[in-house]
Amino acid sequence: FQSYQTMIIYKCRITGDEMLSDAYKINPVVGDDGEEVPGLMEIESQIVAKGGEEIDIGGGDAFGGGGADEAVDDTIEKVNNVIDETIGFAYTECPMGKKDLKEYLQAYCKQVRGLLKDDDKVAGPDVKAFTQSAGAFCKFLLTKASDLEFYMTPAFNPEGSMAFSYYKDGALAPTFVYIKMGLLEEKC
């Protein structure tokens, strides 16, 4: 008897690009007022080592290596586990000002609302909830605009979903924020 766990991949509703998965702990976004921001979700990213993998055949350091005098491995690269193209989702940063963000959000929310209305799998109340939450999450993102970094998916479609990131106090890696209804959940 084997037990398989199902993973959920979140894809851009417009491009189909993978944006995140439930392998990351997904949390609600909490505003500066301590209240949950409707329509948004976030994940904490990490800086991780990539490359220079060691293979342990069970002998520990019996064959040498692992000592304090060992040279630094230049093949190890530090990368963000969300942005990186091989272990993450291959995001590309795109510069954007507050005016650009406002224009993007207006067009994006209108497009997503239309897609939700046309999708038979999305109930009417869910479309209404998205429409009602749009003002709150747009205000949150616009208020934080100067602190945000903006990321596009590999499709480079300016109309597609974006990932927004910012650094929480004392964090070494950014928190990524997503507009929930702009993503499709796919079990795999």
mmCIF file of C-alpha atoms in Angstrom:
data_model
loop_
_atom_site.group_PDB
_atom_site.id
_atom_site.type_symbol
_atom_site.label_atom_id
_atom_site.label_comp_id
_atom_site.label_asym_id
_atom_site.label_seq_id
_atom_site.Cartn_x
_atom_site.Cartn_y
_atom_site.Cartn_z
ATOM 1 C CA PHE A 1 0.000 0.000 0.000
ATOM 2 C CA GLN A 2 1.433 3.340 -1.061
ATOM 3 C CA SER A 3 0.124 6.696 -0.038
ATOM 4 C CA TYR A 4 0.611 9.614 -2.408
ATOM 5 C CA GLN A 5 0.147 13.182 -1.373
ATOM 6 C CA THR A 6 -1.363 15.593 -3.840
ATOM 7 C CA MET A 7 0.505 18.822 -4.448
ATOM 8 C CA ILE A 8 -1.290 21.977 -5.490
ATOM 9 C CA ILE A 9 0.336 24.175 -8.106
ATOM 10 C CA TYR A 10 -0.977 27.716 -8.505
ATOM 11 C CA LYS A 11 -0.888 28.901 -12.116
ATOM 12 C CA CYS A 12 -1.521 32.287 -13.665
ATOM 13 C CA ARG A 13 -5.143 32.358 -14.842
ATOM 14 C CA ILE A 14 -4.047 34.261 -17.978
ATOM 15 C CA THR A 15 -0.750 32.665 -19.096
ATOM 16 C CA GLY A 16 -0.863 29.253 -17.430
ATOM 17 C CA ASP A 17 2.623 29.820 -15.948
ATOM 18 C CA GLU A 18 3.306 28.197 -12.588
ATOM 19 C CA MET A 19 3.514 30.887 -9.891
ATOM 20 C CA LEU A 20 3.812 28.932 -6.617
ATOM 21 C CA SER A 21 2.891 25.687 -4.934
ATOM 22 C CA ASP A 22 1.607 24.515 -1.592
ATOM 23 C CA ALA A 23 5.142 23.310 -0.839
ATOM 24 C CA TYR A 24 5.484 26.836 0.558
ATOM 25 C CA LYS A 25 3.464 27.765 3.620
ATOM 26 C CA ILE A 26 0.725 30.043 2.284
ATOM 27 C CA ASN A 27 -0.533 32.717 4.663
ATOM 28 C CA PRO A 28 -3.089 35.505 4.493
ATOM 29 C CA VAL A 29 -1.646 38.992 4.021
ATOM 30 C CA VAL A 30 -1.990 41.192 7.084
ATOM 31 C CA GLY A 31 -1.980 44.961 6.635
ATOM 32 C CA ASP A 32 -0.255 47.525 8.836
ATOM 33 C CA ASP A 33 -3.533 47.876 10.758
ATOM 34 C CA GLY A 34 -3.349 44.195 11.791
ATOM 35 C CA GLU A 35 -6.338 43.262 9.622
ATOM 36 C CA GLU A 36 -6.272 40.577 6.938
ATOM 37 C CA VAL A 37 -6.200 42.011 3.401
ATOM 38 C CA PRO A 38 -8.939 40.206 1.437
ATOM 39 C CA GLY A 39 -7.975 38.706 -1.903
ATOM 40 C CA LEU A 40 -4.252 38.342 -1.223
ATOM 41 C CA MET A 41 -1.986 35.534 -0.020
ATOM 42 C CA GLU A 42 1.720 35.449 0.744
ATOM 43 C CA ILE A 43 4.673 33.117 1.141
ATOM 44 C CA GLU A 44 8.053 33.588 2.803
ATOM 45 C CA SER A 45 11.008 32.924 0.532
ATOM 46 C CA GLN A 46 14.501 31.813 1.526
ATOM 47 C CA ILE A 47 18.028 32.249 0.266
ATOM 48 C CA VAL A 48 19.380 28.752 -0.393
ATOM 49 C CA ALA A 49 22.578 27.177 -1.702
ATOM 50 C CA LYS A 50 22.492 25.894 -5.268
ATOM 51 C CA GLY A 51 25.213 23.779 -6.833
ATOM 52 C CA GLY A 52 28.295 22.191 -5.301
ATOM 53 C CA GLU A 53 26.275 19.259 -4.016
ATOM 54 C CA GLU A 54 28.154 16.651 -2.020
ATOM 55 C CA ILE A 55 27.241 13.029 -2.305
ATOM 56 C CA ASP A 56 27.567 11.075 0.928
ATOM 57 C CA ILE A 57 27.928 7.352 0.309
ATOM 58 C CA GLY A 58 27.602 6.593 3.981
ATOM 59 C CA GLY A 59 31.265 6.809 4.894
ATOM 60 C CA GLY A 60 31.056 10.276 6.437
ATOM 61 C CA ASP A 61 34.403 12.000 5.977
ATOM 62 C CA ALA A 62 36.376 8.740 5.982
ATOM 63 C CA PHE A 63 37.568 9.532 2.443
ATOM 64 C CA GLY A 64 38.693 13.060 3.287
ATOM 65 C CA GLY A 65 36.986 16.384 3.025
ATOM 66 C CA GLY A 66 34.770 18.157 5.455
ATOM 67 C CA GLY A 67 37.747 19.476 7.412
ATOM 68 C CA ALA A 68 38.316 23.057 8.522
ATOM 69 C CA ASP A 69 41.236 23.434 6.096
ATOM 70 C CA GLU A 70 39.120 22.532 3.077
ATOM 71 C CA ALA A 71 38.918 25.210 0.360
ATOM 72 C CA VAL A 72 35.710 27.142 -0.247
ATOM 73 C CA ASP A 73 33.558 25.574 -2.973
ATOM 74 C CA ASP A 74 33.136 28.219 -5.704
ATOM 75 C CA THR A 75 30.440 26.166 -7.429
ATOM 76 C CA ILE A 76 27.896 26.989 -4.708
ATOM 77 C CA GLU A 77 25.617 29.867 -5.576
ATOM 78 C CA LYS A 78 23.164 31.556 -3.189
ATOM 79 C CA VAL A 79 19.728 31.981 -4.821
ATOM 80 C CA ASN A 80 16.177 32.828 -3.834
ATOM 81 C CA ASN A 81 14.052 29.661 -3.692
ATOM 82 C CA VAL A 82 11.050 31.386 -5.326
ATOM 83 C CA ILE A 83 12.754 33.441 -8.060
ATOM 84 C CA ASP A 84 15.414 30.981 -9.271
ATOM 85 C CA GLU A 85 14.822 29.353 -12.664
ATOM 86 C CA THR A 86 15.721 25.798 -11.613
ATOM 87 C CA ILE A 87 14.464 25.450 -8.037
ATOM 88 C CA GLY A 88 11.859 28.222 -8.111
ATOM 89 C CA PHE A 89 9.457 29.652 -10.686
ATOM 90 C CA ALA A 90 11.835 31.600 -12.985
ATOM 91 C CA TYR A 91 10.516 35.053 -12.148
ATOM 92 C CA THR A 92 12.042 38.093 -13.804
ATOM 93 C CA GLU A 93 12.045 41.406 -11.991
ATOM 94 C CA CYS A 94 10.421 44.273 -13.853
ATOM 95 C CA PRO A 95 10.742 47.853 -12.657
ATOM 96 C CA MET A 96 7.463 49.622 -12.021
ATOM 97 C CA GLY A 97 6.447 52.918 -10.454
ATOM 98 C CA LYS A 98 3.275 53.609 -8.487
ATOM 99 C CA LYS A 99 1.497 55.010 -11.583
ATOM 100 C CA ASP A 100 2.457 51.905 -13.589
ATOM 101 C CA LEU A 101 1.222 49.669 -10.760
ATOM 102 C CA LYS A 102 -2.117 51.493 -10.631
ATOM 103 C CA GLU A 103 -2.604 51.103 -14.403
ATOM 104 C CA TYR A 104 -1.619 47.432 -14.231
ATOM 105 C CA LEU A 105 -4.005 46.690 -11.349
ATOM 106 C CA GLN A 106 -6.932 48.416 -13.070
ATOM 107 C CA ALA A 107 -6.459 46.453 -16.289
ATOM 108 C CA TYR A 108 -5.585 43.205 -14.501
ATOM 109 C CA CYS A 109 -8.592 43.254 -12.166
ATOM 110 C CA LYS A 110 -10.927 43.999 -15.075
ATOM 111 C CA GLN A 111 -9.452 41.115 -17.083
ATOM 112 C CA VAL A 112 -9.556 38.657 -14.160
ATOM 113 C CA ARG A 113 -13.158 39.627 -13.354
ATOM 114 C CA GLY A 114 -14.120 38.864 -16.973
ATOM 115 C CA LEU A 115 -12.326 35.509 -16.877
ATOM 116 C CA LEU A 116 -14.005 34.608 -13.583
ATOM 117 C CA LYS A 117 -17.457 35.478 -14.960
ATOM 118 C CA ASP A 118 -16.818 33.333 -18.062
ATOM 119 C CA ASP A 119 -15.505 30.350 -16.061
ATOM 120 C CA ASP A 120 -18.312 27.887 -15.316
ATOM 121 C CA LYS A 121 -16.280 26.476 -12.394
ATOM 122 C CA VAL A 122 -16.334 29.826 -10.576
ATOM 123 C CA ALA A 123 -19.549 30.530 -8.668
ATOM 124 C CA GLY A 124 -21.223 33.931 -8.871
ATOM 125 C CA PRO A 125 -20.537 34.738 -5.197
ATOM 126 C CA ASP A 126 -16.803 34.130 -5.800
ATOM 127 C CA VAL A 127 -16.819 36.659 -8.664
ATOM 128 C CA LYS A 128 -18.610 39.130 -6.396
ATOM 129 C CA ALA A 129 -16.116 38.491 -3.579
ATOM 130 C CA PHE A 130 -13.229 39.214 -5.961
ATOM 131 C CA THR A 131 -14.838 42.430 -7.133
ATOM 132 C CA GLN A 132 -15.492 43.524 -3.540
ATOM 133 C CA SER A 133 -11.964 42.675 -2.375
ATOM 134 C CA ALA A 134 -10.224 44.391 -5.316
ATOM 135 C CA GLY A 135 -10.402 47.859 -3.763
ATOM 136 C CA ALA A 136 -8.814 46.665 -0.511
ATOM 137 C CA PHE A 137 -5.969 44.679 -2.064
ATOM 138 C CA CYS A 138 -5.242 47.373 -4.670
ATOM 139 C CA LYS A 139 -5.053 49.978 -1.886
ATOM 140 C CA PHE A 140 -2.688 47.727 0.106
ATOM 141 C CA LEU A 141 -0.388 47.194 -2.902
ATOM 142 C CA LEU A 142 -0.438 50.863 -3.933
ATOM 143 C CA THR A 143 0.322 51.962 -0.364
ATOM 144 C CA LYS A 144 3.346 49.632 -0.321
ATOM 145 C CA ALA A 145 4.404 50.448 -3.919
ATOM 146 C CA SER A 146 7.698 52.088 -2.949
ATOM 147 C CA ASP A 147 8.685 48.995 -0.927
ATOM 148 C CA LEU A 148 7.635 46.437 -3.551
ATOM 149 C CA GLU A 149 9.611 44.605 -6.187
ATOM 150 C CA PHE A 150 7.600 43.319 -9.140
ATOM 151 C CA TYR A 151 8.096 39.993 -10.902
ATOM 152 C CA MET A 152 6.779 38.590 -14.161
ATOM 153 C CA THR A 153 6.499 34.914 -15.044
ATOM 154 C CA PRO A 154 8.489 33.277 -17.869
ATOM 155 C CA ALA A 155 5.750 34.167 -20.391
ATOM 156 C CA PHE A 156 6.681 37.872 -19.981
ATOM 157 C CA ASN A 157 3.026 38.723 -20.590
ATOM 158 C CA PRO A 158 2.396 42.198 -19.143
ATOM 159 C CA GLU A 159 -1.285 41.309 -18.730
ATOM 160 C CA GLY A 160 -0.554 38.158 -16.717
ATOM 161 C CA SER A 161 -0.335 37.660 -12.973
ATOM 162 C CA MET A 162 2.593 39.212 -11.169
ATOM 163 C CA ALA A 163 4.329 38.361 -7.935
ATOM 164 C CA PHE A 164 4.951 41.299 -5.611
ATOM 165 C CA SER A 165 7.681 41.086 -2.997
ATOM 166 C CA TYR A 166 8.820 43.126 -0.033
ATOM 167 C CA TYR A 167 11.067 42.637 2.961
ATOM 168 C CA LYS A 168 9.464 42.336 6.371
ATOM 169 C CA ASP A 169 11.359 43.865 9.300
ATOM 170 C CA GLY A 170 14.603 41.959 9.833
ATOM 171 C CA ALA A 171 13.970 39.452 7.022
ATOM 172 C CA LEU A 172 16.916 38.233 4.954
ATOM 173 C CA ALA A 173 14.679 37.152 2.063
ATOM 174 C CA PRO A 174 11.522 38.747 0.680
ATOM 175 C CA THR A 175 7.896 37.854 1.243
ATOM 176 C CA PHE A 176 5.978 37.245 -1.993
ATOM 177 C CA VAL A 177 2.385 38.416 -2.353
ATOM 178 C CA TYR A 178 -0.165 37.121 -4.889
ATOM 179 C CA ILE A 179 -3.695 38.048 -5.939
ATOM 180 C CA LYS A 180 -5.602 34.827 -5.133
ATOM 181 C CA MET A 181 -8.294 34.849 -7.805
ATOM 182 C CA GLY A 182 -5.726 35.575 -10.511
ATOM 183 C CA LEU A 183 -4.417 32.061 -9.942
ATOM 184 C CA LEU A 184 -5.814 28.658 -10.816
ATOM 185 C CA GLU A 185 -5.277 25.754 -8.427
ATOM 186 C CA GLU A 186 -4.147 22.578 -10.112
ATOM 187 C CA LYS A 187 -3.703 19.294 -8.258
ATOM 188 C CA CYS A 188 -0.860 17.116 -9.417
#
